[in-house]
Coordinates of C-alpha atoms and ligand atoms in Angstrom, one line a residue:
X274 CA 49.8 -60.2 41.7
X275 CA 52.5 -62.6 40.6
X276 CA 52.9 -65.4 43.2
X277 CA 55.6 -68.1 43.4
X278 CA 54.5 -71.7 43.4
X279 CA 55.0 -71.8 47.2
X280 CA 53.0 -68.6 47.8
X281 CA 50.2 -70.0 45.6
X282 CA 50.3 -73.2 47.6
X283 CA 50.0 -71.3 50.8
X284 CA 47.0 -69.4 49.3
X285 CA 45.4 -72.6 48.3
X286 CA 45.7 -74.0 51.8
X287 CA 48.4 -76.6 51.1
X288 CA 50.5 -75.2 54.0
X289 CA 47.6 -75.2 56.6
X290 CA 44.9 -72.8 57.7
X291 CA 47.1 -70.0 59.2
X292 CA 49.3 -69.8 56.1
X293 CA 46.2 -69.6 53.9
X294 CA 44.6 -66.8 56.0
X295 CA 48.0 -65.0 56.1
X296 CA 48.4 -65.2 52.3
X297 CA 44.8 -63.9 51.9
X298 CA 45.6 -60.9 54.0
X299 CA 48.9 -60.2 52.1
X300 CA 47.4 -60.7 48.6
X301 CA 44.5 -58.4 49.5
X302 CA 47.0 -55.7 50.7
X303 CA 49.1 -56.3 47.6
X304 CA 46.1 -55.8 45.3
X305 CA 45.0 -52.6 47.1
X306 CA 48.5 -51.1 46.8
X307 CA 49.1 -52.5 43.3
X308 CA 52.1 -54.6 44.3
X309 CA 53.4 -56.8 41.5
X310 CA 55.0 -59.4 43.8
X311 CA 55.9 -60.5 47.3
X312 CA 59.4 -60.1 48.7
X313 CA 61.1 -62.0 51.5
X314 CA 61.4 -60.4 54.9
X315 CA 64.3 -60.8 57.2
X316 CA 62.3 -60.2 60.4
X317 CA 59.0 -59.1 61.8
X318 CA 57.8 -57.0 64.8
X319 CA 54.2 -57.3 65.8
X320 CA 52.1 -54.6 67.5
X321 CA 48.7 -54.8 69.2
X322 CA 50.0 -57.1 71.9
X323 CA 48.3 -55.5 75.0
X324 CA 45.2 -57.3 76.0
X325 CA 43.7 -53.8 76.4
X326 CA 44.0 -53.4 72.6
X327 CA 43.3 -57.0 71.6
X328 CA 40.2 -57.8 73.7
X329 CA 38.5 -61.2 73.4
X330 CA 37.9 -60.8 69.6
X331 CA 41.7 -60.3 69.0
X332 CA 42.6 -63.1 71.3
X333 CA 40.2 -65.5 69.6
X334 CA 41.7 -64.6 66.2
X335 CA 45.3 -65.2 67.6
X336 CA 44.3 -68.5 69.1
X337 CA 42.9 -69.6 65.7
X338 CA 46.1 -68.6 64.0
X339 CA 48.1 -70.5 66.6
X340 CA 46.3 -73.8 65.9
X341 CA 48.7 -74.6 63.1
X342 CA 50.6 -71.3 62.4
X343 CA 54.4 -71.2 62.8
X344 CA 56.5 -68.2 62.0
X345 CA 59.2 -68.6 59.3
X346 CA 61.4 -65.6 60.3
X347 CA 62.7 -63.9 63.4
X348 CA 59.7 -62.3 65.1
X349 CA 59.4 -60.2 68.3
X350 CA 56.5 -58.4 69.9
X351 CA 55.7 -54.8 70.8
X352 CA 55.1 -53.9 74.5
X353 CA 52.4 -55.8 76.3
X354 CA 49.9 -54.4 78.8
X355 CA 52.1 -55.4 81.8
X356 CA 55.5 -56.4 83.1
X357 CA 55.3 -60.2 82.7
X358 CA 57.2 -60.8 85.9
X359 CA 56.6 -57.8 88.1
X360 CA 52.9 -57.0 87.3
X361 CA 51.6 -57.2 90.8
X362 CA 54.1 -54.6 92.1
X363 CA 53.0 -52.3 89.3
X364 CA 49.3 -52.5 90.3
X365 CA 47.9 -54.7 87.5
X366 CA 44.8 -56.7 88.4
X367 CA 44.8 -60.5 88.3
X368 CA 42.1 -60.8 85.6
X369 CA 44.0 -58.5 83.2
X370 CA 47.3 -60.4 83.9
X371 CA 45.6 -63.8 83.1
X372 CA 44.2 -62.5 79.8
X373 CA 47.5 -60.8 78.9
X374 CA 49.3 -64.1 79.5
X375 CA 46.8 -66.0 77.3
X376 CA 47.7 -63.6 74.4
X377 CA 51.5 -64.0 75.0
X378 CA 51.1 -67.8 75.1
X379 CA 49.3 -67.8 71.7
X380 CA 52.1 -65.8 70.2
X381 CA 54.6 -68.2 71.8
X382 CA 52.8 -71.2 70.3
X383 CA 53.6 -69.8 66.8
X384 CA 57.3 -69.7 67.6
X385 CA 57.4 -65.9 68.2
X386 CA 60.1 -64.7 70.6
X387 CA 58.0 -63.1 73.3
X388 CA 60.3 -60.3 74.0
X389 CA 57.9 -57.3 74.2
X390 CA 59.7 -54.1 73.1
X391 CA 59.2 -51.1 70.8
X392 CA 63.0 -51.0 70.3
X393 CA 63.6 -54.4 68.7
X394 CA 66.7 -53.0 67.1
X395 CA 68.4 -52.7 70.5
X396 CA 67.8 -56.3 71.4
X397 CA 68.7 -58.5 68.5
X398 CA 65.8 -58.1 66.0
X399 CA 68.2 -55.8 64.1
X400 CA 68.1 -55.7 60.3
X401 CA 71.0 -54.2 58.3
X402 CA 71.0 -51.5 55.6
X403 CA 68.7 -52.3 52.7
X404 CA 67.0 -55.4 54.2
X405 CA 63.3 -55.8 53.9
X406 CA 61.3 -56.3 57.1
X407 CA 57.7 -56.1 58.3
X408 CA 57.4 -54.1 61.5
X409 CA 54.4 -52.6 63.1
X410 CA 55.4 -50.2 65.9
X411 CA 55.4 -46.7 64.4
X412 CA 58.6 -45.4 66.2
X413 CA 60.5 -48.6 65.3
X414 CA 59.3 -48.4 61.7
X415 CA 60.6 -44.9 61.5
X416 CA 63.9 -45.9 63.1
X417 CA 64.4 -48.9 60.9
X418 CA 63.7 -47.0 57.6
X419 CA 65.6 -43.8 58.5
X420 CA 68.4 -44.6 60.9
X421 CA 69.2 -48.1 59.8
X422 CA 68.2 -47.8 56.1
X423 CA 66.2 -51.0 56.3
X424 CA 62.8 -51.1 54.5
X425 CA 59.4 -51.5 55.9
X426 CA 55.9 -50.2 55.7
X427 CA 54.0 -49.6 58.9
X428 CA 52.2 -52.9 59.3
X429 CA 49.1 -53.5 61.3
X430 CA 49.0 -56.4 63.8
X431 CA 47.4 -58.9 61.3
X432 CA 49.6 -58.1 58.3
X433 CA 52.7 -58.3 60.5
X434 CA 51.7 -61.7 61.8
X435 CA 50.8 -62.8 58.2
X436 CA 54.3 -61.8 57.1
X437 CA 55.9 -63.7 60.0
X438 CA 53.9 -66.9 59.1
X439 CA 54.6 -66.7 55.4
X440 CA 58.1 -65.0 55.4
X441 CA 57.0 -62.5 52.8
X442 CA 55.3 -59.1 52.4
X443 CA 53.9 -57.3 49.3
X444 CA 56.4 -55.2 47.6
X445 CA 55.1 -51.6 47.7
X446 CA 55.4 -48.3 49.6
X447 CA 58.7 -47.9 51.5
X448 CA 60.1 -51.1 50.1
X449 CA 60.6 -49.3 46.7
X450 CA 63.3 -46.7 45.9
X451 CA 60.8 -44.4 44.2
X452 CA 58.9 -43.9 47.5
X453 CA 61.9 -43.1 49.6
X454 CA 62.8 -39.6 48.3
X455 CA 62.8 -36.6 50.7
X456 CA 59.9 -34.4 50.0
X457 CA 60.3 -31.4 52.2
X458 CA 63.6 -29.6 53.1
X459 CA 63.7 -28.6 56.8
X460 CA 66.5 -26.4 58.1
X461 CA 67.3 -26.4 61.9
X462 CA 68.8 -23.2 63.2
X463 CA 69.1 -24.2 66.8
X464 CA 71.1 -26.5 68.9
X465 CA 69.1 -29.6 69.8
X466 CA 70.3 -31.9 72.6
X467 CA 68.8 -34.7 74.7
X468 CA 65.9 -37.1 74.2
X469 CA 63.4 -34.4 75.3
X470 CA 64.6 -31.8 72.8
X471 CA 64.7 -34.3 70.0
X472 CA 61.1 -35.2 70.9
X473 CA 60.1 -31.6 70.8
X474 CA 61.8 -31.2 67.4
X475 CA 59.9 -34.3 66.2
X476 CA 56.6 -32.7 67.2
X477 CA 57.3 -29.5 65.3
X478 CA 58.3 -31.3 62.2
X479 CA 55.4 -33.8 62.5
X480 CA 52.8 -31.1 63.0
X481 CA 54.2 -29.2 60.0
X482 CA 54.2 -32.2 57.7
X483 CA 50.5 -32.8 58.5
X484 CA 49.7 -29.2 57.6
X485 CA 51.7 -29.6 54.3
X486 CA 50.2 -33.1 53.7
X487 CA 53.7 -34.5 53.2
X488 CA 55.4 -37.5 54.7
X489 CA 59.2 -37.5 54.2
X490 CA 61.3 -34.7 55.6
X491 CA 64.9 -34.1 54.6
X492 CA 66.5 -32.4 57.7
X493 CA 69.6 -30.3 57.7
X494 CA 71.5 -28.5 60.5
X495 CA 71.8 -31.3 63.0
X496 CA 75.5 -31.9 63.5
X497 CA 75.2 -35.1 65.6
X498 CA 72.7 -37.3 67.3
X499 CA 72.9 -40.3 69.6
X500 CA 70.9 -43.5 69.2
X501 CA 68.7 -42.4 72.1
X502 CA 68.1 -39.0 70.7
X503 CA 67.2 -40.5 67.3
X504 CA 64.8 -43.1 68.9
X505 CA 63.0 -40.2 70.7
X506 CA 62.8 -38.2 67.5
X507 CA 61.5 -41.1 65.6
X508 CA 58.7 -41.8 68.2
X509 CA 57.7 -38.1 68.1
X510 CA 57.7 -37.4 64.4
X511 CA 55.8 -40.7 63.8
X512 CA 53.2 -39.8 66.4
X513 CA 52.6 -36.2 65.4
X514 CA 53.3 -36.5 61.7
X515 CA 52.6 -40.2 60.8
X516 CA 56.2 -40.2 59.5
X517 CA 57.8 -43.5 58.7
X518 CA 61.0 -42.2 57.0
X519 CA 63.2 -39.1 57.2
X520 CA 66.6 -38.2 55.9
X521 CA 69.0 -36.3 58.1
X522 CA 72.0 -34.8 56.4
X523 CA 75.3 -36.4 57.5
X524 CA 73.5 -38.7 59.9
X525 CA 71.1 -41.1 58.3
X526 CA 72.5 -43.6 55.7
X527 CA 70.4 -42.6 52.7
X528 CA 70.7 -38.9 52.9
X529 CA 72.8 -38.8 49.7
X530 CA 71.1 -41.6 47.9
X531 CA 68.1 -39.6 46.6
X532 CA 68.0 -36.0 45.4
X533 CA 67.9 -33.4 48.2
X534 CA 64.8 -31.3 47.9
X535 CA 65.9 -28.0 46.4
X536 CA 64.1 -25.3 48.5
X537 CA 63.9 -25.0 52.2
X538 CA 60.2 -25.3 53.0
X539 CA 60.5 -24.4 56.6
X540 CA 63.1 -23.4 59.2
X541 CA 63.1 -24.2 62.9
X542 CA 64.8 -21.9 65.4
X543 CA 65.2 -21.7 69.2
X544 CA 61.9 -19.8 69.6
X545 CA 60.0 -22.6 67.9
X546 CA 61.6 -25.2 70.1
X547 CA 60.8 -23.2 73.3
X548 CA 57.2 -22.5 72.2
X549 CA 56.5 -26.2 71.4
X550 CA 58.2 -27.3 74.6
X551 CA 55.9 -25.1 76.7
X552 CA 53.0 -26.6 74.9
X553 CA 54.0 -30.0 76.3
X554 CA 53.8 -28.7 79.9
X555 CA 50.3 -28.4 81.3
X556 CA 49.2 -25.6 83.6
X557 CA 48.6 -26.5 87.3
X558 CA 50.1 -30.0 86.9
X559 CA 50.5 -32.0 90.1
X560 CA 53.1 -34.6 89.2
X561 CA 52.5 -38.0 90.9
X562 CA 54.1 -40.2 88.3
X563 CA 57.4 -40.1 86.5
X564 CA 58.3 -42.4 83.7
X565 CA 61.4 -42.7 81.5
X566 CA 61.7 -45.1 78.6
X567 CA 59.4 -44.1 75.7
X568 CA 60.7 -45.6 73.4
X569 CA 62.1 -48.4 75.7
X570 CA 65.2 -47.2 77.6
X571 CA 68.6 -48.4 76.3
X572 CA 71.3 -49.7 78.6
X573 CA 73.0 -46.4 78.2
X574 CA 70.0 -44.5 79.5
X575 CA 69.6 -46.9 82.4
X576 CA 73.3 -46.4 83.3
X577 CA 72.6 -42.6 83.3
X578 CA 69.5 -43.0 85.5
X579 CA 71.5 -45.3 88.0
X580 CA 74.2 -42.7 88.3
X581 CA 71.7 -39.9 88.9
X582 CA 69.7 -41.9 91.5
X583 CA 72.6 -43.3 93.4
X584 CA 72.1 -42.7 97.2
X585 CA 68.8 -40.9 96.6
X586 CA 65.1 -41.9 97.3
X587 CA 62.3 -41.2 95.0
X588 CA 59.1 -39.8 96.5
X589 CA 56.8 -40.4 93.6
X590 CA 55.8 -43.5 91.6
X591 CA 58.7 -43.8 89.1
X592 CA 58.9 -46.3 86.3
X593 CA 61.7 -47.1 83.9
X594 CA 60.2 -48.9 80.9
X595 CA 62.5 -51.1 79.0
X596 CA 62.9 -54.5 77.2
X597 CA 63.5 -57.5 79.4
X598 CA 66.9 -58.3 77.9
X599 CA 68.1 -54.8 78.6
X600 CA 66.8 -55.1 82.2
X601 CA 68.8 -58.3 82.5
X602 CA 72.0 -56.5 81.5
X603 CA 71.1 -53.8 84.1
X604 CA 70.7 -56.6 86.7
X605 CA 74.1 -58.1 85.9
X606 CA 76.1 -54.9 86.1
X607 CA 74.3 -53.6 89.2
X608 CA 72.3 -50.7 87.8
X609 CA 69.0 -52.3 88.7
X610 CA 70.0 -52.6 92.4
X611 CA 70.9 -48.9 92.6
X612 CA 67.7 -47.9 90.9
X613 CA 65.5 -50.2 93.0
X614 CA 67.2 -49.2 96.2
X615 CA 66.2 -45.6 95.3
X616 CA 62.6 -46.8 95.2
X617 CA 62.1 -46.6 91.4
X618 CA 60.6 -49.5 89.6
X619 CA 61.4 -51.3 86.3
X620 CA 58.4 -51.9 84.1
X621 CA 59.9 -54.3 81.5
X622 CA 57.8 -55.7 78.5
X623 CA 55.4 -52.7 78.8
X624 CA 55.2 -48.9 79.0
X625 CA 53.2 -46.1 80.6
X626 CA 51.0 -45.9 77.5
X627 CA 50.0 -49.5 76.9
X628 CA 49.6 -50.4 80.6
X629 CA 46.0 -50.0 81.8
X630 CA 46.7 -47.2 84.3
X631 CA 44.0 -44.6 83.3
X632 CA 42.7 -43.0 86.5
X633 CA 45.6 -44.1 88.7
X634 CA 47.6 -40.9 88.3
X635 CA 47.0 -37.2 87.9
X636 CA 50.1 -35.8 86.3
X637 CA 53.0 -37.5 84.5
X638 CA 56.5 -36.2 83.9
X639 CA 58.4 -37.8 81.0
X640 CA 61.3 -37.1 78.7
X641 CA 59.3 -38.1 75.6
X642 CA 57.0 -36.1 73.4
X643 CA 55.3 -39.3 72.3
X644 CA 54.5 -40.2 75.9
X645 CA 53.0 -36.6 76.4
X646 CA 50.7 -37.2 73.4
X647 CA 49.3 -40.5 74.7
X648 CA 49.5 -39.4 78.4
X649 CA 46.9 -36.8 77.5
X650 CA 45.0 -38.6 74.7
X651 CA 44.7 -42.0 76.2
X652 CA 45.2 -41.7 79.9
X653 CA 43.8 -38.2 80.5
X654 CA 46.9 -37.2 82.6
X655 CA 48.3 -33.7 82.7
X656 CA 51.8 -33.9 81.3
X657 CA 55.2 -32.3 81.6
X658 CA 58.2 -32.9 79.4
X659 CA 61.8 -32.5 80.7
X660 CA 65.2 -34.0 80.4
X661 CA 66.2 -37.2 82.1
X662 CA 67.9 -35.1 84.7
X663 CA 64.7 -33.0 85.2
X664 CA 62.6 -36.1 85.6
X665 CA 64.9 -37.4 88.3
X666 CA 65.0 -34.1 90.1
X667 CA 61.2 -34.1 90.1
X668 CA 61.0 -37.7 91.3
X669 CA 63.2 -37.2 94.4
X670 CA 61.5 -33.9 95.4
Ligands
F3S823 FE1 57.2 -47.7 73.1 FE2 55.2 -47.4 74.6 FE3 56.5 -45.3 73.8 S1 55.3 -48.8 72.9 S2 57.3 -45.9 71.8 S3 57.3 -46.9 75.2 S4 54.3 -45.5 73.9

C-alpha cells in the first residue's frame, strides 16, 4: 500500500503507541483487501461499546489505546450496556455499571464524544453525500451508504477506533464506485407503511439475498418512505441479509448513478409480507416487556408515543430506547413528562438488545424486525412485532 509521509510516520511509531497500533490494523486490512491507499474520513462511529461485549480483555485493549491515543475526527459511540444516568431504575447491577463506566471513560480519554447511539445521523454525526466515513453499527452503515449516499465499509470495533485515531481508512469496498452497483432488482407489489412493515420488508429482502448470495438490492415500487421507516428497513435488511447498501428507486440518492439491474430477480407481494410478519410473532407469547426504539427512536417517534400515551398508564415494563440528545429535546418540549407519567421509561444510551436483560422477561413486543431477531437469538425471549400503535395498546392492556 502507498502511504503518505505522515501515515508512514504513524506506522513507524513517531506519533505514539496508539497511532502505531492503529496504522498496523489499517495497513493489515488494506493489504487483505488490496487497497492501494488510505483515504481521509469525515467521522467515525464505534461499536462494541457494551461491557457485555467488551469484557475485561476488550477493556484492557481500550485502556492501552487511551494511554496516548487521541481521535483526529468527530467520533461517537454505539449504544452501551446501560442508560448512563438511569441504570438503577432499569435494573442494571452495580458491578456491571462500574465496568461499563470504565469503558466509557477510556473512550472519553481519547476525545470521543460519548454519545451512545446507533443513529449517529440523527444527532450530529451526520456526513453528507459522497463523504467517506468509518462506521461500525450495521444499521447505521446501511443508512449512511444508502439513504445519505456517504461511503463506509462495516468496520469492526478496532478498525473504527484505528480510523478515528489516524483520521484515515483503507480505500476499498463501498468506498469505491465499482462496488456500489445494484446487483438484484426487487419489485414490491404491495403497500408498505410504518416502521414494523418496513422491518418485515427488510427481512424478506435480506433472507432472499442470503439465498442468492448477493449483497446490493435495487428496489422498485416504494412510492415514499420516512426517515423512521428507512432506519427500520436498514436495521432489518442489514441483520437478515448482511446488507450495507441498497438503492431504492426515486428515494435513495444514488439510484440513478449506476446501471439499474435489467431483470426482476424477485417480486414481493402482500402475501409475502403477511407470511413473514406472522413468522415474527411467536405462538403462546406472554408479553411482559414492550420496547420501542430499535434503531434508536427519533424525536418524531417520541412525539408520537407521547401523544398515544397521554392520560394512560402502562401495565407492563415499557422502554423507549433513544440517544441522550434526543431524550433532552423530549425533556424540553414536555414529551418525557407525558411518557414518564404514563409509567413508561426512557432507556437512553442503550437498547433492549445490548442491555444485559436475558432472563428478566418472557415475551417482548417491538416494532422492529431487528429487535425480534436479537430478542430471540440473544435474550431467548418470545417475540411479537407490531406497529407503534399496537405496542402501546399492548402496554396499557
Ligand atoms: Fe440500535 Fe440496539 Fe437496535 S444498537 S439498531 S437499538 S439492536
